[in-house]
Amino acid sequence: MRDIFHIYGTDGFEMTQSLLTAIEPEKLIPSQSSKIALKPNLVVAAKPDGGATTHPEIVIAIIEYLKVRGFHNISIVESAWVGDSTKRAFEVNGYYTIGKTYDVRLVDVKDDAYVAKTVHGVPFEISKTIMETDFLISLPVLKGHCQTSMTCALKNMKGCVSDRSKRHSHSIGLHKPIAALNALRCADLVIVDSLNGDLDFEEGGNPVQTDRIFACRDSVLCDTYGASLMGFEVEDIDYILLAERFGVGTTNLDFANIIFLNEPSEIAPLPLPTGKAIYLNQYIDSRSACSACHGTLLHALKRLDEVNQLGSRFDRKICVGQEFKTVQDPSRAGVGTCTGGLGKSVPGCPPTALAMLEFLKSL
Ligand code: SF4
């Protein structure tokens, strides 16, 4: 339960297959006839390049991996947020073709039967399909959220309840309902799409390329790790702490065994920043940077901006990228092992946003 498998790259299908080979979920699933549910994040009917929704190639990689090993009772279960259509989200992301090609059932939770349960004082109408699932694989996108700061494994479960339950959760503040829902049913395995999650909003619009996928069996540990990658202390996110208190998992990252399957050595061309990222990018001197390093720096700068500590803090831009490997300049500061020759630098390949944040605060 304490393993976190982490991989860098740009090919979601290959990365997911490599993760699954390392995790060996076939040893975790009770039997070949077990009911398996895949729960992507299709909060809105939008393609994943906007930073809101799960890349479908991750879903396809899991289905192919499981089918080859004799697991055929697979469903894809999701509901878009209140006001959008899950079916449109399925359509836009090619899920009807996936369903047909692989003989996988699509379940729109908005049409599903519900089981009524009250947990820690919070009433839910939860999908019957989810409650009858033997092995639940959650596929959240690590991204920002306007009310809860971030969203990952724990909040992804909100797509498993009725729209009425979603509205009620918002009316009483999201944190307790998210934690309570996971005490009722949490994922058995989480595979996090952190290829280009949004900086700010769960509905996307400010995607930040970070080119990574990570996986964990403990949803609380998974979100604690995800928070660190976005520059948050776990104390910043109430629902993660509450979920730990409700017995869903642990926030103790020291207890985690983080297994990197590769390094982010490949330099993918960075996409042009959009939205808020354009503003943050003016503080970065990026030269042949891996997207994992550059994207993580954007998240760290965002955290500083939220507490009004960005402004005129830096005389010069923060350096990032492999071209700095040969630069010796005592007057500059940079992030990542490649900038070790500069006057000030935070090590790591790449460092987490939390480590970058501490470093930036110290400048
Ligand atoms: S430290 Fe260098 S090699 Fe490592 S992620 Fe950053 S830019 Fe890439």
GROMACS .gro file of C-alpha atoms and ligand atoms in nm:
model
  371
    1MET     CA    1   0.000   0.000   0.000
    2ARG     CA    2   0.290   0.239   0.051
    3ASP     CA    3   0.442   0.209  -0.298
    4ILE     CA    4   0.410   0.504  -0.534
    5PHE     CA    5   0.516   0.417  -0.888
    6HIS     CA    6   0.615   0.716  -1.098
    7ILE     CA    7   0.699   0.741  -1.467
    8TYR     CA    8   0.788   1.028  -1.702
    9GLY     CA    9   0.715   1.050  -2.071
   10THR     CA   10   0.471   1.165  -2.334
   11ASP     CA   11   0.318   0.837  -2.451
   12GLY     CA   12   0.033   0.773  -2.207
   13PHE     CA   13  -0.031   0.423  -2.342
   14GLU     CA   14   0.328   0.300  -2.308
   15MET     CA   15   0.374   0.472  -1.970
   16THR     CA   16   0.060   0.310  -1.830
   17GLN     CA   17   0.157  -0.033  -1.956
   18SER     CA   18   0.499   0.005  -1.791
   19LEU     CA   19   0.336   0.109  -1.464
   20LEU     CA   20   0.099  -0.188  -1.472
   21THR     CA   21   0.386  -0.427  -1.542
   22ALA     CA   22   0.557  -0.292  -1.229
   23ILE     CA   23   0.240  -0.294  -1.013
   24GLU     CA   24   0.102  -0.632  -1.128
   25PRO     CA   25  -0.265  -0.555  -1.058
   26GLU     CA   26  -0.356  -0.910  -1.169
   27LYS     CA   27  -0.224  -1.021  -0.830
   28LEU     CA   28  -0.454  -0.775  -0.651
   29ILE     CA   29  -0.781  -0.851  -0.832
   30PRO     CA   30  -0.973  -1.128  -0.652
   31SER     CA   31  -1.047  -1.345  -0.959
   32GLN     CA   32  -1.071  -1.335  -1.338
   33SER     CA   33  -1.450  -1.301  -1.314
   34SER     CA   34  -1.424  -1.003  -1.077
   35LYS     CA   35  -1.618  -0.692  -1.170
   36ILE     CA   36  -1.362  -0.423  -1.253
   37ALA     CA   37  -1.457  -0.056  -1.288
   38LEU     CA   38  -1.240   0.214  -1.444
   39LYS     CA   39  -1.328   0.561  -1.322
   40PRO     CA   40  -1.174   0.833  -1.542
   41ASN     CA   41  -1.223   1.204  -1.484
   42LEU     CA   42  -1.469   1.334  -1.744
   43VAL     CA   43  -1.591   1.627  -1.542
   44VAL     CA   44  -1.669   1.818  -1.861
   45ALA     CA   45  -1.713   1.719  -2.225
   46ALA     CA   46  -1.365   1.826  -2.328
   47LYS     CA   47  -1.056   1.662  -2.472
   48PRO     CA   48  -0.759   1.606  -2.239
   49ASP     CA   49  -0.539   1.870  -2.404
   50GLY     CA   50  -0.730   2.134  -2.204
   51GLY     CA   51  -0.600   1.988  -1.876
   52ALA     CA   52  -0.937   1.870  -1.737
   53THR     CA   53  -0.997   1.512  -1.848
   54THR     CA   54  -0.815   1.179  -1.838
   55HIS     CA   55  -0.625   1.083  -2.152
   56PRO     CA   56  -0.819   0.792  -2.309
   57GLU     CA   57  -0.497   0.613  -2.405
   58ILE     CA   58  -0.445   0.547  -2.033
   59VAL     CA   59  -0.785   0.377  -2.021
   60ILE     CA   60  -0.708   0.175  -2.334
   61ALA     CA   61  -0.371   0.063  -2.192
   62ILE     CA   62  -0.541  -0.070  -1.877
   63ILE     CA   63  -0.814  -0.251  -2.070
   64GLU     CA   64  -0.562  -0.417  -2.303
   65TYR     CA   65  -0.337  -0.514  -2.009
   66LEU     CA   66  -0.626  -0.672  -1.819
   67LYS     CA   67  -0.787  -0.845  -2.119
   68VAL     CA   68  -0.459  -1.015  -2.215
   69ARG     CA   69  -0.449  -1.156  -1.861
   70GLY     CA   70  -0.802  -1.293  -1.878
   71PHE     CA   71  -0.999  -1.016  -1.705
   72HIS     CA   72  -1.303  -0.938  -1.918
   73ASN     CA   73  -1.568  -0.804  -1.681
   74ILE     CA   74  -1.471  -0.438  -1.719
   75SER     CA   75  -1.685  -0.123  -1.705
   76ILE     CA   76  -1.603   0.244  -1.747
   77VAL     CA   77  -1.803   0.438  -1.490
   78GLU     CA   78  -1.829   0.817  -1.467
   79SER     CA   79  -2.057   1.118  -1.448
   80ALA     CA   80  -1.980   1.470  -1.563
   81TRP     CA   81  -2.040   1.756  -1.321
   82VAL     CA   82  -2.388   1.892  -1.266
   83GLY     CA   83  -2.487   2.076  -1.583
   84ASP     CA   84  -2.277   1.881  -1.832
   85SER     CA   85  -2.353   1.557  -2.012
   86THR     CA   86  -2.151   1.243  -1.941
   87LYS     CA   87  -2.259   1.105  -2.278
   88ARG     CA   88  -2.115   1.407  -2.456
   89ALA     CA   89  -1.795   1.362  -2.256
   90PHE     CA   90  -1.786   0.993  -2.358
   91GLU     CA   91  -1.843   1.096  -2.721
   92VAL     CA   92  -1.583   1.373  -2.731
   93ASN     CA   93  -1.318   1.143  -2.584
   94GLY     CA   94  -1.392   0.840  -2.803
   95TYR     CA   95  -1.532   0.617  -2.527
   96TYR     CA   96  -1.811   0.474  -2.742
   97THR     CA   97  -1.547   0.343  -2.983
   98ILE     CA   98  -1.342   0.210  -2.690
   99GLY     CA   99  -1.651   0.035  -2.551
  100LYS     CA  100  -1.727  -0.130  -2.886
  101THR     CA  101  -1.367  -0.222  -2.970
  102TYR     CA  102  -1.293  -0.386  -2.636
  103ASP     CA  103  -1.643  -0.500  -2.539
  104VAL     CA  104  -1.642  -0.280  -2.231
  105ARG     CA  105  -1.961  -0.146  -2.073
  106LEU     CA  106  -2.003   0.232  -2.034
  107VAL     CA  107  -2.199   0.342  -1.728
  108ASP     CA  108  -2.325   0.699  -1.702
  109VAL     CA  109  -2.374   0.735  -1.327
  110LYS     CA  110  -2.647   0.992  -1.392
  111ASP     CA  111  -2.860   0.700  -1.527
  112ASP     CA  112  -2.745   0.436  -1.280
  113ALA     CA  113  -2.940   0.296  -0.986
  114TYR     CA  114  -2.818   0.431  -0.651
  115VAL     CA  115  -2.754   0.293  -0.307
  116ALA     CA  116  -2.840   0.535  -0.025
  117LYS     CA  117  -2.577   0.547   0.251
  118THR     CA  118  -2.488   0.793   0.525
  119VAL     CA  119  -2.125   0.809   0.631
  120HIS     CA  120  -1.985   1.037   0.902
  121GLY     CA  121  -2.317   1.221   0.893
  122VAL     CA  122  -2.308   1.287   0.517
  123PRO     CA  123  -2.583   1.125   0.307
  124PHE     CA  124  -2.492   0.989  -0.036
  125GLU     CA  125  -2.668   0.832  -0.329
  126ILE     CA  126  -2.380   0.629  -0.469
  127SER     CA  127  -2.373   0.436  -0.796
  128LYS     CA  128  -2.493   0.078  -0.756
  129THR     CA  129  -2.237  -0.029  -1.017
  130ILE     CA  130  -1.958   0.116  -0.806
  131MET     CA  131  -2.087  -0.046  -0.487
  132GLU     CA  132  -2.100  -0.384  -0.665
  133THR     CA  133  -1.752  -0.344  -0.812
  134ASP     CA  134  -1.484  -0.585  -0.688
  135PHE     CA  135  -1.186  -0.380  -0.802
  136LEU     CA  136  -1.205  -0.007  -0.866
  137ILE     CA  137  -0.932   0.167  -1.063
  138SER     CA  138  -0.951   0.543  -1.034
  139LEU     CA  139  -0.794   0.753  -1.310
  140PRO     CA  140  -0.795   1.112  -1.186
  141VAL     CA  141  -0.619   1.411  -1.337
  142LEU     CA  142  -0.389   1.595  -1.098
  143LYS     CA  143  -0.502   1.957  -1.136
  144GLY     CA  144  -0.606   2.272  -0.957
  145HIS     CA  145  -0.951   2.333  -0.816
  146CYS     CA  146  -1.110   2.668  -0.739
  147GLN     CA  147  -1.263   2.556  -0.405
  148THR     CA  148  -1.040   2.279  -0.275
  149SER     CA  149  -0.710   2.407  -0.429
  150MET     CA  150  -0.638   2.070  -0.590
  151THR     CA  151  -0.811   1.755  -0.706
  152CYS     CA  152  -0.676   1.404  -0.748
  153ALA     CA  153  -0.777   1.056  -0.624
  154LEU     CA  154  -1.007   1.141  -0.333
  155LYS     CA  155  -1.212   1.400  -0.516
  156ASN     CA  156  -1.238   1.187  -0.830
  157MET     CA  157  -1.482   0.965  -0.638
  158LYS     CA  158  -1.738   1.245  -0.657
  159GLY     CA  159  -1.822   1.127  -1.009
  160CYS     CA  160  -1.965   0.810  -0.853
  161VAL     CA  161  -2.263   0.979  -0.684
  162SER     CA  162  -2.591   1.125  -0.806
  163ASP     CA  163  -2.617   1.490  -0.911
  164ARG     CA  164  -2.833   1.544  -0.603
  165SER     CA  165  -2.550   1.418  -0.381
  166LYS     CA  166  -2.302   1.639  -0.566
  167ARG     CA  167  -2.518   1.946  -0.507
  168HIS     CA  168  -2.556   1.858  -0.140
  169SER     CA  169  -2.180   1.810  -0.105
  170HIS     CA  170  -2.122   2.161  -0.237
  171SER     CA  171  -2.386   2.304  -0.004
  172ILE     CA  172  -2.206   2.176   0.308
  173GLY     CA  173  -1.852   2.253   0.187
  174LEU     CA  174  -1.674   1.994  -0.019
  175HIS     CA  175  -1.405   1.876   0.219
  176LYS     CA  176  -1.602   1.659   0.459
  177PRO     CA  177  -1.818   1.499   0.186
  178ILE     CA  178  -1.508   1.409  -0.019
  179ALA     CA  179  -1.343   1.244   0.281
  180ALA     CA  180  -1.664   1.068   0.391
  181LEU     CA  181  -1.735   0.940   0.040
  182ASN     CA  182  -1.394   0.774   0.034
  183ALA     CA  183  -1.463   0.616   0.371
  184LEU     CA  184  -1.768   0.462   0.204
  185ARG     CA  185  -1.583   0.347  -0.111
  186CYS     CA  186  -1.235   0.441  -0.224
  187ALA     CA  187  -1.031   0.318  -0.515
  188ASP     CA  188  -0.836  -0.007  -0.495
  189LEU     CA  189  -0.575   0.135  -0.730
  190VAL     CA  190  -0.519   0.492  -0.847
  191ILE     CA  191  -0.337   0.578  -1.168
  192VAL     CA  192  -0.295   0.954  -1.187
  193ASP     CA  193  -0.288   1.134  -1.520
  194SER     CA  194  -0.040   1.413  -1.454
  195LEU     CA  195   0.054   1.466  -1.817
  196ASN     CA  196  -0.085   1.819  -1.842
  197GLY     CA  197  -0.331   1.887  -1.558
  198ASP     CA  198  -0.475   2.234  -1.518
  199LEU     CA  199  -0.301   2.494  -1.302
  200ASP     CA  200  -0.622   2.637  -1.156
  201PHE     CA  201  -0.951   2.484  -1.255
  202GLU     CA  202  -1.103   2.138  -1.270
  203GLU     CA  203  -1.274   2.231  -1.597
  204GLY     CA  204  -0.938   2.304  -1.765
  205GLY     CA  205  -0.819   2.596  -1.976
  206ASN     CA  206  -0.470   2.640  -1.825
  207PRO     CA  207  -0.299   2.307  -1.893
  208VAL     CA  208   0.060   2.273  -1.769
  209GLN     CA  209   0.273   2.007  -1.933
  210THR     CA  210   0.442   1.792  -1.667
  211ASP     CA  211   0.462   1.462  -1.859
  212ARG     CA  212   0.424   1.218  -1.572
  213ILE     CA  213   0.189   0.945  -1.453
  214PHE     CA  214   0.203   0.797  -1.106
  215ALA     CA  215   0.015   0.519  -0.932
  216CYS     CA  216  -0.062   0.421  -0.574
  217ARG     CA  217  -0.305   0.195  -0.390
  218ASP     CA  218  -0.364   0.434  -0.099
  219SER     CA  219  -0.579   0.731  -0.213
  220VAL     CA  220  -0.470   0.948   0.081
  221LEU     CA  221  -0.101   0.884   0.021
  222CYS     CA  222  -0.159   0.940  -0.350
  223ASP     CA  223  -0.317   1.282  -0.288
  224THR     CA  224  -0.051   1.378  -0.035
  225TYR     CA  225   0.213   1.305  -0.297
  226GLY     CA  226   0.011   1.488  -0.564
  227ALA     CA  227  -0.016   1.790  -0.334
  228SER     CA  228   0.362   1.803  -0.295
  229LEU     CA  229   0.401   1.794  -0.674
  230MET     CA  230   0.176   2.100  -0.694
  231GLY     CA  231   0.355   2.288  -0.415
  232PHE     CA  232   0.099   2.231  -0.138
  233GLU     CA  233   0.163   2.115   0.217
  234VAL     CA  234  -0.085   1.844   0.307
  235GLU     CA  235  -0.215   2.077   0.581
  236ASP     CA  236  -0.335   2.310   0.301
  237ILE     CA  237  -0.590   2.053   0.182
  238ASP     CA  238  -0.851   1.978   0.449
  239TYR     CA  239  -1.012   1.681   0.278
  240ILE     CA  240  -0.685   1.486   0.267
  241LEU     CA  241  -0.637   1.525   0.643
  242LEU     CA  242  -1.002   1.437   0.707
  243ALA     CA  243  -0.978   1.126   0.491
  244GLU     CA  244  -0.680   1.016   0.697
  245ARG     CA  245  -0.881   1.075   1.014
  246PHE     CA  246  -1.165   0.864   0.867
  247GLY     CA  247  -0.921   0.576   0.817
  248VAL     CA  248  -0.897   0.590   0.437
  249GLY     CA  249  -0.516   0.599   0.429
  250THR     CA  250  -0.205   0.778   0.544
  251THR     CA  251  -0.057   1.123   0.478
  252ASN     CA  252   0.285   1.008   0.594
  253LEU     CA  253   0.502   1.054   0.286
  254ASP     CA  254   0.805   0.939   0.486
  255PHE     CA  255   0.630   0.603   0.495
  256ALA     CA  256   0.602   0.598   0.112
  257ASN     CA  257   0.826   0.395  -0.111
  258ILE     CA  258   0.854   0.611  -0.423
  259ILE     CA  259   0.972   0.408  -0.721
  260PHE     CA  260   1.082   0.604  -1.027
  261LEU     CA  261   1.067   0.386  -1.337
  262ASN     CA  262   1.271   0.636  -1.539
  263GLU     CA  263   1.407   0.991  -1.541
  264PRO     CA  264   1.267   1.292  -1.722
  265SER     CA  265   1.568   1.314  -1.953
  266GLU     CA  266   1.370   1.349  -2.272
  267ILE     CA  267   1.326   1.711  -2.376
  268ALA     CA  268   0.980   1.740  -2.520
  269PRO     CA  269   0.901   2.068  -2.697
  270LEU     CA  270   0.720   2.282  -2.443
  271PRO     CA  271   0.377   2.393  -2.558
  272LEU     CA  272   0.309   2.765  -2.560
  273PRO     CA  273   0.176   2.857  -2.218
  274THR     CA  274  -0.186   2.965  -2.200
  275GLY     CA  275  -0.397   3.164  -1.954
  276LYS     CA  276  -0.237   3.214  -1.616
  277ALA     CA  277   0.075   3.025  -1.723
  278ILE     CA  278   0.169   3.308  -1.964
  279TYR     CA  279   0.191   3.548  -1.671
  280LEU     CA  280   0.397   3.306  -1.460
  281ASN     CA  281   0.627   3.222  -1.749
  282GLN     CA  282   0.776   3.574  -1.747
  283TYR     CA  283   0.968   3.472  -1.432
  284ILE     CA  284   1.132   3.170  -1.597
  285ASP     CA  285   1.449   3.144  -1.806
  286SER     CA  286   1.389   2.804  -1.964
  287ARG     CA  287   1.658   2.651  -2.184
  288SER     CA  288   1.602   2.295  -2.307
  289ALA     CA  289   1.403   2.220  -1.993
  290CYS     CA  290   1.217   1.893  -1.944
  291SER     CA  291   0.848   1.970  -1.920
  292ALA     CA  292   0.843   1.799  -1.578
  293CYS     CA  293   1.086   2.061  -1.443
  294HIS     CA  294   0.938   2.361  -1.623
  295GLY     CA  295   0.578   2.264  -1.540
  296THR     CA  296   0.661   2.200  -1.175
  297LEU     CA  297   0.826   2.544  -1.153
  298LEU     CA  298   0.503   2.698  -1.287
  299HIS     CA  299   0.312   2.533  -1.003
  300ALA     CA  300   0.563   2.660  -0.744
  301LEU     CA  301   0.540   3.014  -0.882
  302LYS     CA  302   0.162   2.988  -0.872
  303ARG     CA  303   0.177   2.907  -0.497
  304LEU     CA  304   0.395   3.215  -0.439
  305ASP     CA  305   0.159   3.430  -0.641
  306GLU     CA  306  -0.137   3.313  -0.432
  307VAL     CA  307   0.023   3.459  -0.119
  308ASN     CA  308   0.132   3.779  -0.297
  309GLN     CA  309   0.499   3.688  -0.276
  310LEU     CA  310   0.580   3.691  -0.644
  311GLY     CA  311   0.568   4.057  -0.758
  312SER     CA  312   0.919   4.201  -0.761
  313ARG     CA  313   1.078   3.920  -0.554
  314PHE     CA  314   1.325   3.818  -0.827
  315ASP     CA  315   1.579   4.054  -0.992
  316ARG     CA  316   1.640   3.795  -1.258
  317LYS     CA  317   1.446   3.507  -1.401
  318ILE     CA  318   1.469   3.161  -1.241
  319CYS     CA  319   1.678   2.925  -1.454
  320VAL     CA  320   1.563   2.577  -1.554
  321GLY     CA  321   1.682   2.333  -1.816
  322GLN     CA  322   1.958   2.114  -1.946
  323GLU     CA  323   2.150   2.395  -2.118
  324PHE     CA  324   2.242   2.523  -1.771
  325LYS     CA  325   2.445   2.208  -1.701
  326THR     CA  326   2.757   2.387  -1.829
  327VAL     CA  327   2.679   2.733  -1.691
  328GLN     CA  328   2.876   2.861  -1.390
  329ASP     CA  329   2.720   3.190  -1.285
  330PRO     CA  330   2.721   3.287  -0.917
  331SER     CA  331   2.467   3.563  -0.981
  332ARG     CA  332   2.187   3.335  -1.102
  333ALA     CA  333   1.943   3.100  -0.928
  334GLY     CA  334   1.786   2.790  -1.074
  335VAL     CA  335   1.585   2.477  -1.008
  336GLY     CA  336   1.688   2.120  -1.080
  337THR     CA  337   2.018   1.935  -1.078
  338CYS     CA  338   2.104   2.083  -1.418
  339THR     CA  339   2.141   2.427  -1.258
  340GLY     CA  340   2.387   2.305  -0.993
  341GLY     CA  341   2.661   2.536  -1.129
  342LEU     CA  342   2.465   2.849  -1.053
  343GLY     CA  343   2.503   3.057  -0.738
  344LYS     CA  344   2.188   2.912  -0.586
  345SER     CA  345   2.007   2.599  -0.691
  346VAL     CA  346   1.764   2.341  -0.557
  347PRO     CA  347   1.867   1.983  -0.646
  348GLY     CA  348   1.637   1.716  -0.784
  349CYS     CA  349   1.556   1.582  -1.126
  350PRO     CA  350   1.310   1.742  -1.105
  351PRO     CA  351   1.257   1.874  -0.752
  352THR     CA  352   0.898   1.869  -0.625
  353ALA     CA  353   0.704   2.194  -0.640
  354LEU     CA  354   0.714   2.198  -0.261
  355ALA     CA  355   1.096   2.187  -0.263
  356MET     CA  356   1.103   2.454  -0.534
  357LEU     CA  357   0.864   2.668  -0.331
  358GLU     CA  358   1.083   2.656  -0.021
  359PHE     CA  359   1.382   2.746  -0.233
  360LEU     CA  360   1.206   3.037  -0.405
  361LYS     CA  361   1.093   3.171  -0.068
  362SER     CA  362   1.453   3.170   0.050
  363LEU     CA  363   1.581   3.388  -0.238
  364SF4     S1  364   1.700   1.872  -1.360
  364SF4    FE1  365   1.748   1.884  -1.578
  364SF4     S2  366   1.724   1.676  -1.657
  364SF4    FE2  367   1.623   1.687  -1.455
  364SF4     S3  368   1.411   1.735  -1.500
  364SF4    FE3  369   1.514   1.929  -1.466
  364SF4     S4  370   1.578   1.998  -1.671
  364SF4    FE4  371   1.530   1.781  -1.686
   0.00000   0.00000   0.00000
